[in-house]
XYZ file of C-alpha atoms in Angstrom:
252
model
C -45.530 -28.817 20.528
C -44.273 -28.501 24.121
C -41.340 -26.091 24.540
C -39.030 -25.735 27.504
C -36.465 -23.141 28.596
C -32.961 -24.355 29.406
C -29.810 -22.546 30.520
C -26.373 -23.139 29.008
C -23.501 -22.049 31.305
C -19.951 -21.830 29.883
C -17.271 -23.211 32.223
C -13.573 -23.660 31.453
C -11.577 -25.451 34.188
C -13.797 -23.974 36.879
C -13.733 -20.462 35.381
C -17.021 -18.916 34.293
C -16.520 -17.695 30.731
C -19.473 -15.313 30.658
C -23.180 -14.901 31.123
C -25.354 -18.007 30.702
C -27.367 -18.477 27.531
C -31.096 -19.138 27.756
C -32.716 -21.180 25.008
C -36.275 -22.164 24.224
C -36.354 -25.551 22.524
C -38.959 -28.052 21.509
C -38.800 -31.289 23.465
C -39.266 -33.266 20.274
C -36.129 -31.834 18.644
C -33.140 -34.108 18.157
C -29.938 -33.822 20.153
C -27.880 -32.901 17.081
C -30.273 -29.948 16.623
C -29.340 -28.698 20.103
C -25.634 -28.798 19.188
C -26.272 -26.867 15.979
C -28.403 -24.302 17.803
C -25.729 -23.534 20.399
C -22.993 -23.361 17.732
C -25.064 -20.904 15.694
C -25.962 -18.703 18.654
C -22.363 -18.339 19.922
C -20.498 -18.900 16.635
C -18.277 -21.706 17.909
C -17.461 -25.011 16.177
C -19.665 -27.935 17.122
C -16.667 -30.222 17.495
C -15.009 -28.015 20.125
C -17.452 -28.153 23.026
C -18.869 -30.751 25.388
C -22.327 -30.707 26.997
C -22.692 -31.965 30.551
C -25.907 -32.279 32.544
C -27.252 -34.471 35.367
C -27.033 -37.128 36.410
C -23.673 -37.765 34.732
C -24.284 -37.366 31.004
C -21.473 -36.019 28.812
C -22.105 -35.577 25.082
C -19.713 -34.576 22.271
C -20.404 -33.868 18.630
C -18.272 -36.817 17.488
C -18.736 -36.150 13.761
C -22.471 -35.767 14.238
C -23.044 -38.994 16.141
C -23.421 -37.244 19.539
C -22.506 -40.436 21.358
C -24.948 -42.461 19.265
C -27.748 -40.234 20.593
C -28.069 -37.854 17.658
C -31.563 -39.118 16.686
C -32.764 -39.085 20.283
C -35.184 -36.395 21.283
C -34.268 -33.796 23.882
C -36.885 -35.185 26.260
C -35.585 -38.743 25.865
C -32.075 -37.592 26.816
C -33.391 -36.319 30.154
C -33.469 -32.564 29.442
C -36.355 -30.854 31.219
C -37.675 -27.368 32.021
C -35.152 -25.102 33.800
C -32.229 -27.526 33.413
C -28.770 -25.962 33.640
C -26.465 -27.521 31.028
C -22.717 -27.031 31.398
C -20.818 -26.359 28.196
C -17.048 -26.813 28.290
C -14.348 -26.391 25.625
C -12.853 -29.590 24.264
C -9.443 -28.218 25.295
C -8.485 -25.074 27.279
C -9.418 -21.837 25.511
C -10.672 -23.652 22.435
C -13.070 -20.730 21.981
C -14.268 -17.593 23.780
C -17.845 -17.241 24.931
C -17.626 -13.436 24.801
C -15.460 -10.964 22.788
C -11.992 -10.317 24.188
C -12.972 -6.741 25.083
C -15.596 -8.141 27.450
C -12.889 -9.830 29.550
C -10.644 -6.760 29.505
C -13.444 -4.475 30.680
C -14.530 -6.849 33.446
C -10.971 -7.223 34.733
C -10.385 -3.470 34.595
C -13.526 -2.880 36.675
C -12.341 -5.462 39.187
C -8.961 -3.734 39.568
C -10.660 -0.358 40.068
C -12.924 -1.742 42.789
C -9.991 -3.326 44.619
C -8.020 -0.065 44.620
C -11.048 1.936 45.772
C -11.575 -0.530 48.615
C -8.208 0.448 50.127
C -8.359 3.430 52.542
C -5.354 5.067 50.834
C -6.791 4.292 47.380
C -3.472 2.807 46.338
C -2.071 -0.710 46.197
C 1.101 -2.370 45.095
C 1.159 -4.418 41.940
C 1.571 -7.610 43.966
C -1.431 -6.810 46.167
C -3.650 -6.251 43.131
C -2.508 -9.559 41.626
C -3.391 -11.408 44.835
C -6.780 -9.703 45.212
C -8.037 -10.209 41.660
C -8.408 -13.019 39.142
C -7.060 -12.305 35.678
C -9.128 -14.081 33.007
C -7.139 -16.786 31.172
C -7.639 -15.164 27.716
C -5.550 -12.179 28.889
C -2.036 -13.493 28.322
C -0.301 -10.199 29.174
C 1.083 -9.459 32.621
C -0.802 -7.296 35.091
C 1.711 -4.487 34.645
C 1.271 -4.454 30.864
C -2.497 -4.601 31.245
C -2.626 -1.538 33.526
C -0.395 0.399 31.123
C -3.081 0.064 28.475
C -5.264 2.441 30.502
C -3.080 5.431 31.513
C -6.182 7.591 31.847
C -7.421 5.328 34.664
C -4.353 3.895 36.417
C -1.264 5.769 37.570
C 1.839 3.716 38.341
C 5.015 4.833 40.085
C 8.111 2.889 41.103
C 9.510 3.217 44.617
C 13.239 2.400 44.669
C 13.558 2.770 48.478
C 12.515 -0.773 49.328
C 15.936 -2.412 48.854
C 14.819 -4.287 45.749
C 16.401 -4.046 42.359
C 13.149 -3.827 40.404
C 11.452 -1.438 42.820
C 7.974 -1.499 44.323
C 5.263 -0.523 41.854
C 2.454 1.512 43.435
C -0.840 1.824 41.540
C -3.301 4.676 42.059
C -6.382 5.907 40.265
C -6.075 9.042 38.178
C -8.323 11.802 39.452
C -10.387 13.750 36.899
C -8.939 17.144 35.977
C -11.230 20.106 36.621
C -11.956 22.455 33.760
C -10.239 25.831 34.179
C -10.928 28.957 32.103
C -7.749 30.646 30.902
C -7.816 34.453 30.988
C -4.923 36.103 29.141
C -3.218 38.971 31.013
C -1.448 40.496 28.009
C -2.746 41.194 24.549
C -0.575 41.991 21.578
C -1.017 45.464 20.133
C -2.513 45.478 16.673
C -0.850 48.864 15.876
C 2.628 47.371 15.819
C 3.878 47.399 12.238
C 4.754 44.150 10.639
C 8.476 43.715 10.292
C 8.086 41.291 7.440
C 6.041 43.822 5.437
C 8.463 46.698 6.073
C 11.448 44.578 5.190
C 9.814 43.338 2.032
C 8.949 46.889 0.921
C 12.514 48.149 1.541
C 14.134 45.522 -0.654
C 14.899 46.491 -4.237
C 12.693 44.828 -6.797
C 14.347 42.640 -9.397
C 11.147 41.735 -11.224
C 10.558 42.974 -14.770
C 8.375 46.015 -15.278
C 4.917 45.230 -16.601
C 5.061 48.173 -19.040
C 8.591 48.278 -20.385
C 9.734 44.679 -19.924
C 13.238 45.880 -18.853
C 14.874 44.371 -15.786
C 16.148 47.139 -13.569
C 19.389 46.453 -11.711
C 19.602 47.502 -8.068
C 20.213 51.228 -7.373
C 19.876 52.201 -11.038
C 18.331 55.461 -12.213
C 15.186 55.470 -14.369
C 13.527 58.224 -16.288
C 10.102 59.538 -15.381
C 8.380 57.581 -18.145
C 9.964 54.316 -16.984
C 10.977 53.643 -20.600
C 14.602 52.680 -20.069
C 17.889 53.226 -18.260
C 19.465 56.715 -18.385
C 23.264 56.487 -18.610
C 25.334 58.741 -16.409
C 27.743 61.187 -18.143
C 31.407 60.190 -17.934
C 33.466 61.805 -15.209
C 35.800 64.620 -16.354
C 39.525 63.763 -16.598
C 41.871 64.885 -13.854
C 44.435 67.421 -15.029
C 47.703 67.884 -13.190
C 50.588 70.277 -13.969
C 54.224 69.395 -13.459
C 57.100 71.709 -12.590
C 57.780 72.642 -16.225
C 54.226 73.873 -16.723
C 53.155 70.993 -18.950
C 49.677 69.611 -18.296
C 49.201 65.815 -18.226
C 46.011 63.753 -18.035
C 46.373 61.573 -14.948
C 43.143 59.580 -15.039
C 39.433 59.590 -14.848
C 37.672 59.618 -11.546
């Protein structure tokens, strides 16, 4: 069976949506097969794109009728070797030909090239907007888009231009060189630990593992650590009056 190679180029309102798709098809295949093949390759609904090719043919899925040409063969519809078929969304942004990250990366590269093309390697936000084309799937503003990449773009606001919002200047961040840090002071390992010395100087209130008696702070223990030794009572204070009688005043 004769096969041909055709190119399918995605266009949305004059904007190229991505790289063209090359397909090898059999000339005896039906037109509805071509619709199903493109929908499977790019994972887009068949009812949301239109095929256009010379001289002035425009085909839609139309619930599988394909303009009453569904049973027609590809060769009968006028598709030949090397033909470039234009595929357009049924309405703006009905689908994306590439992942959204593809459009972000391509637009970021375009902004970098525009800034590098300036002798000062800096441009205002307005100059970048006029020198580049932001893909329609990116609904955010240029300022918000550049803020997504702080490692690449550096923005500063100049308030000396007599405008309330200020002039936003965009530069490229330069790579930081690797520097080896050499310490000039080292801590002495012979310095005693204050936490250890403080902990050792505090009285222990934990029970003894041998006697099971809790020792109060500053109490005296015997040598066998068997219990608390009571202090003897202080002797009474004796005081004589003028008559020579001795009275007990108190206990110290």
